[in-house]
Coordinates of C-alpha atoms and ligand atoms in Angstrom, one line a residue:
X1 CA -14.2 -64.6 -95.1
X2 CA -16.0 -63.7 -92.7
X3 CA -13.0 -62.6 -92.8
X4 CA -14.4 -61.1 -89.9
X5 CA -17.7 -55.0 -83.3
X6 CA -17.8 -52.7 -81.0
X7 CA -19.5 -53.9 -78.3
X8 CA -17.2 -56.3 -79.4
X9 CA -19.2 -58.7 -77.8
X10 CA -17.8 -57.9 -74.5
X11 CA -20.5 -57.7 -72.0
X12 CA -18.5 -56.9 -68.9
X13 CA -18.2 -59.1 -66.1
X14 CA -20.1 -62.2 -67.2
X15 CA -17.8 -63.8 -69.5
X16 CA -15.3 -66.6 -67.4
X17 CA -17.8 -69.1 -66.8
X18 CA -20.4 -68.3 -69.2
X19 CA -19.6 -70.5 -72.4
X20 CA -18.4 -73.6 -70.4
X21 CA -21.7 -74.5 -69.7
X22 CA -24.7 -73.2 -71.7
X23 CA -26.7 -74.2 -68.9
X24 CA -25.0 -71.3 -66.4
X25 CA -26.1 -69.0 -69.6
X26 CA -28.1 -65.7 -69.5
X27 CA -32.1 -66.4 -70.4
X28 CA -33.5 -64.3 -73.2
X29 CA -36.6 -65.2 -72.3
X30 CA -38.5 -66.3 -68.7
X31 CA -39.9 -69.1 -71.1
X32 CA -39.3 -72.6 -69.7
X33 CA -37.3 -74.2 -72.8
X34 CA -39.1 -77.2 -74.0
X35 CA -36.1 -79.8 -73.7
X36 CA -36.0 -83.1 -75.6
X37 CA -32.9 -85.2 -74.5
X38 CA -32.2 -86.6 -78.1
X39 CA -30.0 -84.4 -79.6
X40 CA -31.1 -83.9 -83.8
X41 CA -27.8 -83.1 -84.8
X42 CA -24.6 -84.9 -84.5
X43 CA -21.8 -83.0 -82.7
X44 CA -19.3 -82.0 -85.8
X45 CA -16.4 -80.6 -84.6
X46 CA -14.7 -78.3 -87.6
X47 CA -11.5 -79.8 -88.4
X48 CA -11.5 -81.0 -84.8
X49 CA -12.0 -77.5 -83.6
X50 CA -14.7 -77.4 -80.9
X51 CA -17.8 -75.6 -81.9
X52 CA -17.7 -72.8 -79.5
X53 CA -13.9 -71.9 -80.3
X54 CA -15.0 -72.1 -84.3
X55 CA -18.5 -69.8 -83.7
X56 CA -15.9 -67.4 -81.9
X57 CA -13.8 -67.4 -84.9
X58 CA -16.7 -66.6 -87.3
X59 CA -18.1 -63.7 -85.0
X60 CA -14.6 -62.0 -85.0
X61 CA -14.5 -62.4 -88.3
X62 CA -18.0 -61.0 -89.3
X63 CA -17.8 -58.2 -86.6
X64 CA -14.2 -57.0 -88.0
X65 CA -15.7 -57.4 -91.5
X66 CA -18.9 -55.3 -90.6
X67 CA -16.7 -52.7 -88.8
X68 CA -14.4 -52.4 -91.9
X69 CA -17.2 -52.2 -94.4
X70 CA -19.4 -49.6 -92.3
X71 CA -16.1 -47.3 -92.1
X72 CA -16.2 -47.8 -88.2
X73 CA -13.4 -48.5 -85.0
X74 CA -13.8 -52.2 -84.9
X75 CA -12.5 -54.1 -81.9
X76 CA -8.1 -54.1 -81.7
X77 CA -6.6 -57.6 -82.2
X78 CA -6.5 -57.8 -78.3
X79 CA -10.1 -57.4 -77.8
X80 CA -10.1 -60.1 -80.4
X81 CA -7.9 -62.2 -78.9
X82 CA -9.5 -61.8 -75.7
X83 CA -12.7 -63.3 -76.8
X84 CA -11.2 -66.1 -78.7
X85 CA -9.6 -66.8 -75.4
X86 CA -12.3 -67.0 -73.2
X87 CA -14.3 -69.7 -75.3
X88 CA -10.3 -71.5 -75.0
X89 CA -10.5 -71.0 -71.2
X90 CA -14.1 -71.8 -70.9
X91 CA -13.4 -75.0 -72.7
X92 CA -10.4 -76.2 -72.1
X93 CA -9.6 -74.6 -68.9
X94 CA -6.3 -73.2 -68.3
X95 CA -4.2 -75.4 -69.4
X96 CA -5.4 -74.8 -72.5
X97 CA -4.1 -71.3 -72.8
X98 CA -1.1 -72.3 -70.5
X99 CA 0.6 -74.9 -73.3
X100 CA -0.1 -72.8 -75.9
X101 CA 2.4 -69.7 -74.6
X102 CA 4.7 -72.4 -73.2
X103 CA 4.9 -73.8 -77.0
X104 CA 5.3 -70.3 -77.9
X105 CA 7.6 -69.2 -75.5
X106 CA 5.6 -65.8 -75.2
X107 CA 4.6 -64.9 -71.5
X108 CA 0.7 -64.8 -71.5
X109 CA 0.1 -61.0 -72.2
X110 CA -3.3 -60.2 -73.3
X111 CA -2.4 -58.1 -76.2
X112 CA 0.0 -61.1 -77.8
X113 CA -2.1 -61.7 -80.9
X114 CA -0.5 -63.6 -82.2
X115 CA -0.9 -66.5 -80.0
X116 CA -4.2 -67.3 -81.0
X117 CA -3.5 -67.0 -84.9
X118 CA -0.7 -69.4 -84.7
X119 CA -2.7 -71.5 -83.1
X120 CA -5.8 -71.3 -85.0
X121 CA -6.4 -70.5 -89.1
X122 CA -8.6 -68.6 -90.7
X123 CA -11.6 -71.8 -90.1
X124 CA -10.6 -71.9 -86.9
X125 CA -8.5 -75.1 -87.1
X126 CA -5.7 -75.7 -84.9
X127 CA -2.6 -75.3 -87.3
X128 CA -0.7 -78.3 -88.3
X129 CA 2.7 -78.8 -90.2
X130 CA 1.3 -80.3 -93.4
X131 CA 1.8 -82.1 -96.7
X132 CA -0.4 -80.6 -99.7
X133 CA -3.4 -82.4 -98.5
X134 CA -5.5 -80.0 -100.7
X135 CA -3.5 -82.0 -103.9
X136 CA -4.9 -85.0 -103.2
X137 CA -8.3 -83.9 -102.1
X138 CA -8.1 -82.4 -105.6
X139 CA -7.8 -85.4 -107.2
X140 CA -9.9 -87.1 -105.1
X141 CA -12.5 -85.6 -106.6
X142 CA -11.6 -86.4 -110.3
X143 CA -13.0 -84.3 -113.0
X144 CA -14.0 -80.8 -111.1
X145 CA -16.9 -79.3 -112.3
X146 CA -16.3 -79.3 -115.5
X147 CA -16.0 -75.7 -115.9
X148 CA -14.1 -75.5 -119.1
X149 CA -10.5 -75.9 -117.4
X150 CA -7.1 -76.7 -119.3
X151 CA -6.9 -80.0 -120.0
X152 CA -5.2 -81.8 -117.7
X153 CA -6.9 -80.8 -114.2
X154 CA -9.2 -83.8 -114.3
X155 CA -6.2 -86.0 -113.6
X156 CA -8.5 -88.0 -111.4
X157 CA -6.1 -90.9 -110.1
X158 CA -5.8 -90.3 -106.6
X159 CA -7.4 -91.9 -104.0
X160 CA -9.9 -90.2 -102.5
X161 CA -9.3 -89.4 -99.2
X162 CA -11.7 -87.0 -100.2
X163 CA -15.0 -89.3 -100.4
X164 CA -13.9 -90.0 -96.8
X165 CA -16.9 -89.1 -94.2
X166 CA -14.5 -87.6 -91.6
X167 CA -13.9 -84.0 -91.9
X168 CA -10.4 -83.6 -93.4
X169 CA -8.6 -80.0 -92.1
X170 CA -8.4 -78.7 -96.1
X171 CA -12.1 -79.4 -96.5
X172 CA -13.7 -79.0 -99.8
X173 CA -16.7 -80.4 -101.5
X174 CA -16.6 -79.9 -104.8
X175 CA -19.5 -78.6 -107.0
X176 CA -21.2 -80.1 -109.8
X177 CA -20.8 -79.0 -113.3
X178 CA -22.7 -75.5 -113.7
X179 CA -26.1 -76.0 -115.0
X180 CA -25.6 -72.7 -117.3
X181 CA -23.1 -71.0 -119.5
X182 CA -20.6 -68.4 -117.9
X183 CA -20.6 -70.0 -114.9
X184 CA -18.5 -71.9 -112.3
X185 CA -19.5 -74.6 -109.7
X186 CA -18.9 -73.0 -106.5
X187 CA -17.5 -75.2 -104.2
X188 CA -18.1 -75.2 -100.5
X189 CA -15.4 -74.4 -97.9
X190 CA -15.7 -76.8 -94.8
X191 CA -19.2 -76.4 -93.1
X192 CA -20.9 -73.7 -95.3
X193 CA -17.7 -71.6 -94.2
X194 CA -16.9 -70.3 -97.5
X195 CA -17.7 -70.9 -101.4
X196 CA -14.8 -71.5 -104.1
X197 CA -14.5 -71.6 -107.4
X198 CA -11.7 -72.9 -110.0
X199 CA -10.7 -70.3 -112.3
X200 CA -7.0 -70.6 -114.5
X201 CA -4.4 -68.1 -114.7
X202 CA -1.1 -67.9 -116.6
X203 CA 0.6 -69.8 -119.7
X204 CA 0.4 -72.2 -119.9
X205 CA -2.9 -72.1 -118.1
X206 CA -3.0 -73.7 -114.8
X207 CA -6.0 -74.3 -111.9
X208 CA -6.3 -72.1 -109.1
X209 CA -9.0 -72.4 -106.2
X210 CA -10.4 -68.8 -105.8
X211 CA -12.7 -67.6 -102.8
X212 CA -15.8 -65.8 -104.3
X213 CA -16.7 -62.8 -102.4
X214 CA -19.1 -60.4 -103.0
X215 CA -18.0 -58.2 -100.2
X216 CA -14.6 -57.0 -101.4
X217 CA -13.4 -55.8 -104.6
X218 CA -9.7 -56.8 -105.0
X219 CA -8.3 -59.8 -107.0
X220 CA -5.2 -61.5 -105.7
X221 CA -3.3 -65.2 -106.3
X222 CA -0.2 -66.0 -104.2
X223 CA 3.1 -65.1 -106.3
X224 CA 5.8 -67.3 -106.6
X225 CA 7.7 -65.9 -104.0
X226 CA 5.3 -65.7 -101.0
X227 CA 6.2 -65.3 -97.4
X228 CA 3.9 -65.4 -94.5
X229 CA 4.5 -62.2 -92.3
X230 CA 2.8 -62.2 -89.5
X231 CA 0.7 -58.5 -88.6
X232 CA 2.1 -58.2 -84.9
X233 CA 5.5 -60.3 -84.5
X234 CA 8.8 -60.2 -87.7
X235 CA 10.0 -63.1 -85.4
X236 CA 6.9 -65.2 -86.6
X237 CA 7.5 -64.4 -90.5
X238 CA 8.0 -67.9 -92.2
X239 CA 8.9 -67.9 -95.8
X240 CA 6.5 -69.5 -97.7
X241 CA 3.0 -69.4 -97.9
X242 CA 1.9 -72.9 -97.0
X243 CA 0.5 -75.7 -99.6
X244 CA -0.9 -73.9 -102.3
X245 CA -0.6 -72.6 -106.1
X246 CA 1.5 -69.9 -106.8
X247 CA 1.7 -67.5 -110.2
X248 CA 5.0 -66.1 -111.5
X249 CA 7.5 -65.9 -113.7
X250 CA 8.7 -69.6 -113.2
X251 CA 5.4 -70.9 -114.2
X252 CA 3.8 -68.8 -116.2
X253 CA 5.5 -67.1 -120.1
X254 CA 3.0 -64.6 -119.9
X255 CA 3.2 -63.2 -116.0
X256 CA 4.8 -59.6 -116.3
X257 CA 5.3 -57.5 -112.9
X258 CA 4.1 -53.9 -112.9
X259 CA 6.6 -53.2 -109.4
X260 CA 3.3 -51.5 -108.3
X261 CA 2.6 -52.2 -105.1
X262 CA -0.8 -52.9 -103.1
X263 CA -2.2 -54.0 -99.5
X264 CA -5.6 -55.0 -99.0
X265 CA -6.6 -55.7 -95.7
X266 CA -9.7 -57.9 -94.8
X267 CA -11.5 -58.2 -91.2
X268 CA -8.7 -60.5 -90.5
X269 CA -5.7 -61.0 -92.4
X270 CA -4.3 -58.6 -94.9
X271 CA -2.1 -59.2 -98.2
X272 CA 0.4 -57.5 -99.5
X273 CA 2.5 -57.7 -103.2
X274 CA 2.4 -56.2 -106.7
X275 CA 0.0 -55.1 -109.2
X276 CA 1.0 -58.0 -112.3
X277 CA -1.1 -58.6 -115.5
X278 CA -1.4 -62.6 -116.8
X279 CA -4.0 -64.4 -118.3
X280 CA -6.9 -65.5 -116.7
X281 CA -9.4 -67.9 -117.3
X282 CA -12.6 -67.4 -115.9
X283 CA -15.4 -70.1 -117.0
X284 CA -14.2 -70.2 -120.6
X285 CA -14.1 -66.8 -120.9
X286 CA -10.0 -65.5 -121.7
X287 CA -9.0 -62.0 -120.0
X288 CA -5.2 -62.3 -122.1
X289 CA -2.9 -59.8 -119.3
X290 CA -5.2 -59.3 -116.9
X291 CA -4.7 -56.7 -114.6
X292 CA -4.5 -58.3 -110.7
X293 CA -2.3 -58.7 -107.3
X294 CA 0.1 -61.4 -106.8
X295 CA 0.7 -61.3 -103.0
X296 CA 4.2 -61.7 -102.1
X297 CA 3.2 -61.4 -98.4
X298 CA 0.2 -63.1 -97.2
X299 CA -1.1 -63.5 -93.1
X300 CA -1.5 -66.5 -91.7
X301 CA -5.1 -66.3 -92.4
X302 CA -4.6 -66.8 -95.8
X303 CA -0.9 -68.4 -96.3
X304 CA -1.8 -71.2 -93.9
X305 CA -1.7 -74.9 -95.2
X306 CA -5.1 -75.5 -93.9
X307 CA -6.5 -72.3 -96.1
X308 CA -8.0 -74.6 -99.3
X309 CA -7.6 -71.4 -101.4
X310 CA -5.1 -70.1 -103.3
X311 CA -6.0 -66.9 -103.7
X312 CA -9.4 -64.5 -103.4
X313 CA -11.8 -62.9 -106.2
X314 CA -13.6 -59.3 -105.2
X315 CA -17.1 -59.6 -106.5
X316 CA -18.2 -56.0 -105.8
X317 CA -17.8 -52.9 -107.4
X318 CA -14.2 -51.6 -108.5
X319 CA -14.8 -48.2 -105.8
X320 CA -13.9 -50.6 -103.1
X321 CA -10.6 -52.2 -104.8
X322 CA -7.4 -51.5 -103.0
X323 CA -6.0 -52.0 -106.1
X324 CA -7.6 -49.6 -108.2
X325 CA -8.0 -51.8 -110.8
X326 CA -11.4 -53.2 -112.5
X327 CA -12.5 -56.3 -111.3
X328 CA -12.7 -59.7 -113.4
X329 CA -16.8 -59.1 -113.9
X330 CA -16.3 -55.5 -115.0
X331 CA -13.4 -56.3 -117.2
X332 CA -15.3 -59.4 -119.0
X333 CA -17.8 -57.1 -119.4
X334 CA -15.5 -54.2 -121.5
X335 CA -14.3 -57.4 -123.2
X336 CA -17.7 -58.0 -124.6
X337 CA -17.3 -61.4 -122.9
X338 CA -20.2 -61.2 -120.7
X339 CA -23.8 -59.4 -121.7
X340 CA -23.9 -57.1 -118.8
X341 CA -22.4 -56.9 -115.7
X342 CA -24.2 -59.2 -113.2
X343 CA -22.8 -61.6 -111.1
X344 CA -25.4 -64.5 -109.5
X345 CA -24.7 -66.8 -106.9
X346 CA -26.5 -69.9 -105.8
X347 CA -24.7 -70.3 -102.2
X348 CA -25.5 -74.7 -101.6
X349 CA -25.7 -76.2 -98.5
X350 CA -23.3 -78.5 -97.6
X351 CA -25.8 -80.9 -95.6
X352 CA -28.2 -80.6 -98.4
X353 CA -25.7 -83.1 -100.5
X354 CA -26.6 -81.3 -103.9
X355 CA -23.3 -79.9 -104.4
X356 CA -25.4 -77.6 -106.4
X357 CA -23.5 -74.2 -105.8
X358 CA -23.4 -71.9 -108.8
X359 CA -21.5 -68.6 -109.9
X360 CA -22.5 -67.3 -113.3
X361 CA -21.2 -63.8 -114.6
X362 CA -23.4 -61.8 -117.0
X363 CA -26.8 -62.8 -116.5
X364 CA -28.7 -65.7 -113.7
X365 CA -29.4 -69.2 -114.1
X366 CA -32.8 -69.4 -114.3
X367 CA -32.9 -73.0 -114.1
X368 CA -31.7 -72.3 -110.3
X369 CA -34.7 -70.0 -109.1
X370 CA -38.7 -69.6 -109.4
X371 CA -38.9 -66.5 -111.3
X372 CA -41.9 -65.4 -110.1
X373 CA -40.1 -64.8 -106.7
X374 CA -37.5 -62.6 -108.4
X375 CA -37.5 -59.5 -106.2
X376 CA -34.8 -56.5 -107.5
X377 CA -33.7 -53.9 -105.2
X378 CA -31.4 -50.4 -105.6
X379 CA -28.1 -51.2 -103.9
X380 CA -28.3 -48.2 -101.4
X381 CA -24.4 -48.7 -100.4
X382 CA -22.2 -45.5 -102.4
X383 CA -18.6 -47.0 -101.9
X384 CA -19.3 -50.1 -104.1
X385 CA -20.8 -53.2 -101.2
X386 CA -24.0 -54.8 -102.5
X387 CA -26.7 -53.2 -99.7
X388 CA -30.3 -53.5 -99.6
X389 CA -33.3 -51.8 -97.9
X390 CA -34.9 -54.8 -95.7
X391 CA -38.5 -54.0 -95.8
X392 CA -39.6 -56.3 -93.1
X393 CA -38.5 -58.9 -90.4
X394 CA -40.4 -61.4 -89.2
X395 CA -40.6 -64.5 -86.3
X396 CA -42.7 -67.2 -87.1
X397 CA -45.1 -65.1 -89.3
X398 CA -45.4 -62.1 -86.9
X399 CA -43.6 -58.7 -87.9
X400 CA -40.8 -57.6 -85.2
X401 CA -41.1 -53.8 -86.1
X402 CA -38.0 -54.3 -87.1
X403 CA -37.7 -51.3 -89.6
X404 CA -35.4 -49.2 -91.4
X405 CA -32.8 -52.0 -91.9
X406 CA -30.6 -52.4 -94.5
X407 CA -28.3 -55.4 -95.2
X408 CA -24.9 -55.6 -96.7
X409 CA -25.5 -59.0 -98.6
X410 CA -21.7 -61.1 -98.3
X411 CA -20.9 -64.3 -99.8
X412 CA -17.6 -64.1 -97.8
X413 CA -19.2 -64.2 -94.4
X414 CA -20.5 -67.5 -93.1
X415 CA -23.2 -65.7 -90.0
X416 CA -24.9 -62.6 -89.9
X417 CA -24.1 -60.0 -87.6
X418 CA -26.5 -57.6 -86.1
X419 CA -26.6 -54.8 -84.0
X420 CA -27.3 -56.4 -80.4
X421 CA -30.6 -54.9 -79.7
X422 CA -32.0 -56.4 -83.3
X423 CA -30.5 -59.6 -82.2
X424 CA -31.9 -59.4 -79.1
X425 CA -35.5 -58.4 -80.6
X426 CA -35.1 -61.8 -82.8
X427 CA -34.0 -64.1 -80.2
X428 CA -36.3 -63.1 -77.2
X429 CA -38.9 -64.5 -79.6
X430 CA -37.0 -67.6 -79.6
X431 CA -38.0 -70.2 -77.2
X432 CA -35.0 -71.7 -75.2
X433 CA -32.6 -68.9 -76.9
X434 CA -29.9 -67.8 -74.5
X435 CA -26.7 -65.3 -75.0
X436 CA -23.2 -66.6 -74.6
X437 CA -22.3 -63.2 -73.1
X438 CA -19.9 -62.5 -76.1
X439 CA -22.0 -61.7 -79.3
X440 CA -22.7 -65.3 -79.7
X441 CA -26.7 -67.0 -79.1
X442 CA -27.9 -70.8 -78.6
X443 CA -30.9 -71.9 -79.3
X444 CA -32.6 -75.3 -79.2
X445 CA -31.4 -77.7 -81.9
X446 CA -34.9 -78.6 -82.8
X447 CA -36.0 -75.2 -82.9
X448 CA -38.7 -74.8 -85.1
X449 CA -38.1 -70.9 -85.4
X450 CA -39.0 -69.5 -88.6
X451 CA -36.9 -65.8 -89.1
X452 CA -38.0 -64.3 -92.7
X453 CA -36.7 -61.4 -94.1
X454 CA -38.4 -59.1 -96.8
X455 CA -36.7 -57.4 -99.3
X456 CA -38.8 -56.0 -102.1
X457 CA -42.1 -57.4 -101.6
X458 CA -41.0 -60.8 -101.3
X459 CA -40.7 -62.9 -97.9
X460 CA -37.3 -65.2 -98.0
X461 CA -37.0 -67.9 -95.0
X462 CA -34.0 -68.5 -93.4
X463 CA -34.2 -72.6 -92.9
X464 CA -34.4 -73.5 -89.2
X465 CA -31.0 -75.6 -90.4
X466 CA -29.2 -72.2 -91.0
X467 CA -30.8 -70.6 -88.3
X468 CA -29.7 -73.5 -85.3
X469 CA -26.1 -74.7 -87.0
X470 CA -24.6 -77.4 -84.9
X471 CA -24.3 -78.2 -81.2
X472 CA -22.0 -76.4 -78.6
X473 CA -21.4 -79.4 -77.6
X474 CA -20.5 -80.6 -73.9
X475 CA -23.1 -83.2 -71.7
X476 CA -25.0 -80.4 -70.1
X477 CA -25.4 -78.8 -73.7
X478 CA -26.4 -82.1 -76.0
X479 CA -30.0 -79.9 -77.0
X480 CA -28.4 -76.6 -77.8
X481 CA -27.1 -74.9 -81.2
X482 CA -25.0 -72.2 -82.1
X483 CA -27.2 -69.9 -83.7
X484 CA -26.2 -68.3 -87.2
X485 CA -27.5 -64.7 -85.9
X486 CA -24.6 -63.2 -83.9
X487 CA -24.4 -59.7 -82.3
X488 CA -21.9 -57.1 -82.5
X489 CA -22.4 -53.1 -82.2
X490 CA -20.0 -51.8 -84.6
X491 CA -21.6 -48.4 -84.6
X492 CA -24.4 -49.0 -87.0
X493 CA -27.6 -49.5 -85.2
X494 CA -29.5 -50.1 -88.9
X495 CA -26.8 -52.0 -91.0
X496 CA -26.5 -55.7 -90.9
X497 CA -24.2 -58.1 -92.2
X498 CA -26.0 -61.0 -94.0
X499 CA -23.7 -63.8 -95.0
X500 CA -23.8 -67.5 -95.9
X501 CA -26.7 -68.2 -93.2
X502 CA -29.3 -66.2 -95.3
X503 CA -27.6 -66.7 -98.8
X504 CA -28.2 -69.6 -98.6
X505 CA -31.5 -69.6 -98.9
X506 CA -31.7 -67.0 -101.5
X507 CA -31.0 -67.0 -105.4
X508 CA -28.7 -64.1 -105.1
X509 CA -28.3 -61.4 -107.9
X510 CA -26.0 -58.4 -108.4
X511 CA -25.8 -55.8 -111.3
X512 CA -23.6 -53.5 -111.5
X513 CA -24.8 -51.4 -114.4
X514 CA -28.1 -50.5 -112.7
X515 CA -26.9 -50.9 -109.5
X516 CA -29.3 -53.2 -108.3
X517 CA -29.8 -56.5 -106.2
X518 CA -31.9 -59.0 -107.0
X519 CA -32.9 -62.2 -104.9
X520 CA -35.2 -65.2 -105.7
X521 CA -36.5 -68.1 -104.2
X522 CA -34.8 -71.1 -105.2
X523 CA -36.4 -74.3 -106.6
Ligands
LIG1 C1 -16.1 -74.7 -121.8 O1 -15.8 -75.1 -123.1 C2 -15.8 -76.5 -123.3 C3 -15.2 -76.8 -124.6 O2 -15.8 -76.0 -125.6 C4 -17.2 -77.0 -123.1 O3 -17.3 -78.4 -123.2 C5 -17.7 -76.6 -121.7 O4 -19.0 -76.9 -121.5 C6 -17.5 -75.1 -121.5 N1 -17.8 -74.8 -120.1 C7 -18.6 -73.8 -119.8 C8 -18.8 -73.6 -118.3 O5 -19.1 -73.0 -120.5
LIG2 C1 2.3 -54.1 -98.3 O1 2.7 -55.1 -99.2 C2 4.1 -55.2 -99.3 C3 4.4 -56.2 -100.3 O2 4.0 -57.5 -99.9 C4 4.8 -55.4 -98.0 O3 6.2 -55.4 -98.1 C5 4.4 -54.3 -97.0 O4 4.8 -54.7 -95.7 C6 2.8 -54.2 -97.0 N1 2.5 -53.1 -96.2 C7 1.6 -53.2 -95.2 C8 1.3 -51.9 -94.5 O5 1.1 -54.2 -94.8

């Protein structure tokens, strides 16, 4: 969630032609790139989305995130907008912008933003009128983790149009069973987009598919009686809130409605209902009226068919919750449910195939990390984010004097985003690295770059794999990657926002009794 600027990526005047061709792209270095004509990775488009479009998703995303987590003007919908429109007109000329306000009937007006969102969901995929594809995806999959659910959700029959090697839009791959107690198999959101986990709520007890994110601290599930409301247009309000599961009275004997109501607001998209207790289940572990948000108004972001989720658990501390309410790891831990209260994620790698992703609540899976490599931190963030002091950062073994940083460590944002002169200090050292003009960087698929960063004594690697994602595609382009370091000068010239692209190569650690952060290397 990424859900995610000041230089908002806009580097004035360059930006028409810039992404349509990497090749017409601004050098980093006077290096001659080192070319090889076989491209290493296949072209994946995300949920037919090209590449360039989805990267431009991610960076508004992260950018808006980082803006709202540092306290800081981030960049207006229109700016946005803007530069989600740019990567359309690059790529698809102007037609492509053309059909989309004819379909809309809206003049073409810059600040319309919600052109783009109707267009394009939270991944970035074009939006569709569909059938509960994330059902039968569901069932696809059989048994689900086997994370101690109510009986009944391993109604395995359907087909599995989810063993199918295309991409489907609602895109899940489903973890394993945890390989510890207290713990859920987090399951991986398209591309490394986003992690989930199945939790139950209400009575009787029923599956919902939660995004994990240790960068907010508010707990919400769709209610019954959802709408869609869009942020900038009533016109656009549809009412419902798309294929997913939804708590309330109807379904659940125990739901009971405080009439309170809340708002949170992410980097993009915002919620909005009532403060409600119900039961919830989380890993076998039974919070009976459970204090949380049932959103009776949701954005597109998250209402949208093509959103697997149903709803979205805050995995940092309670200062940050909208709600004002204690968050599911704090309350298991006044329950006596959970030893302490540590939350510890292994983020898994889609193209790794393991299916290995983790969440365990009150202690860490040891069988998932080399304790020797355990490093533990402070968290130097006061309003309740999970921040750590970066000691180091290094290229290829050499240290880029790169000191001073801190990093605000978020499951719920696929890239990191840096300010742009660090990102520009990382990928000058790149060979073949260029900027797209708007926050964005390519870098040869077969790079062989090796960025580390240090946090308490101990070196963790971010995989070249993370580092060089997947090709911009386009002829001219067959050799070049999006890269997962993105730019964006929100204000904070020392504060970075690490997401998925590190994570995942981290055994990641939060407690929230001694404030701390730990990371390890994983086995
Ligand atoms: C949940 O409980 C069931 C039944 O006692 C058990 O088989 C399962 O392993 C438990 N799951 C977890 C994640 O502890
Ligand atoms: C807050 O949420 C309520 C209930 O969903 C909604 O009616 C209201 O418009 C929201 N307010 C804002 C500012 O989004």
């Amino acid at each position: 969630m990424q859900l995610g600027a000041s230089m908002t990526v806009l580097l004035a005047g360059v930006l028409l032609m810039l992404t349509a061709n990497v090749v017409e792209s601004v050098p980093l270095t006077k290096r001659t790139p080192q070319f090889v004509t076989l491209p290493l990775k296949r072209m994946v488009p995300v949920g037919g989305l090209h590449p360039q479009i989805y990267l431009q998703q991610q960076i508004n995303r992260g950018v808006r995130r980082l803006a709202r987590m540092t306290g800081r003007a981030g960049p207006s919908d229109a700016e946005l907008v803007a530069n989600l429109e740019r990567r359309v007109l690059a790529i698809e000329g102007p037609e492509g912008l053309e059909r989309r306000y004819n379909r809309m009937g809206v003049p073409s007006s810059r600040d319309e933003g919600t052109v783009l969102e109707k267009r394009f969901n939270r991944q970035g995929v074009p939006r569709r009128n569909q059938q509960r594809g994330i059902q039968s995806l569901k069932k696809g999959k059989g048994g689900r983790n086997g994370n101690g659910g109510n009986a009944g959700n391993g109604n395995a029959g359907a087909a599995g149009s989810a063993t199918s090697a295309a991409t489907p839009v609602n895109d899940v791959t489903f973890a394993n069973a945890p390989t510890d107690s207290n713990s859920l198999g987090l399951d991986i959101e398209s591309q490394d987009e986003g992690y989930l986990a199945t939790i139950q709520m209400g009575t009787p007890p029923r599956d919902f598919l939660i995004l994990m994110d240790s960068g907010s601290s508010d707990f919400w599930v769709g209610g019954e009686n959802c709408q869609t409301v869009s942020t900038t247009s009533a016109a656009d309000n549809v009412d419902n809130c798309g294929a997913h599961n939804f708590l309330g009275t109807a379904s659940s004997s125990s739901f009971v409605d405080s009439g309170k109501v809340f708002n949170v607001t992410y980097g993009t998209g915002q919620v909005g209902g009532t403060i409600i207790t119900d039961d919830v289940t989380i890993a076998n572990l039974t919070l009976p009226a459970h204090t949380f948000g049932a959103a009776s108004t949701e954005s597109i972001d998250f209402s949208g068919s093509a959103t697997p989720f149903d709803g979205l658990m805050g995995l940092a501390q309670q200062g940050l919750s909208q709600q004002g309410v204690p968050t599911p790891v704090e309350s298991l831990f006044q329950a006596n449910l959970i030893p302490a209260q540590i939350t510890s994620f292994k983020i898994s790698r889609l193209a790794d195939n393991l299916n290995d992703g983790e969440v365990t609540f009150g202690g860490l899976d040891t069988s998932k990390f080399d304790s020797t490599t355990l490093a533990t931190v402070d968290n130097v963030n006061t309003e309740g984010f999970w921040e750590g002091a970066i000691d180091s950062v290094s290229l290829n073994g050499a240290d880029l004097g790169l000191s001073g940083r801190t990093a605000i460590l978020d499951t719920g944002t696929t890239l990191m985003v840096l300010p742009a002169a660090d990102a520009q200090t990382i990928l000058s050292g790149v060979d073949g690295a260029q900027s797209d003009g708007q926050g964005g960087f390519v870098v040869p698929c077969d790079t062989t770059a090796s960025l580390a960063l240090t946090f308490g004594g101990q070196e963790f690697t971010i995989e070249p794999t993370d580092f060089a994602i997947q090709p911009v595609g386009g002829a001219a382009a067959n050799n070049l990657c999006t890269c997962g370091i993105t730019s964006g000068d929100i204000g904070g010239a020392t504060e970075w926002l690490v997401g998925d692209v590190f994570l995942k190569n981290a055994y990641f650690s939060v407690d929230e009794s001694k404030n701390t952060i730990s990371l390890a290397k994983l086995v």
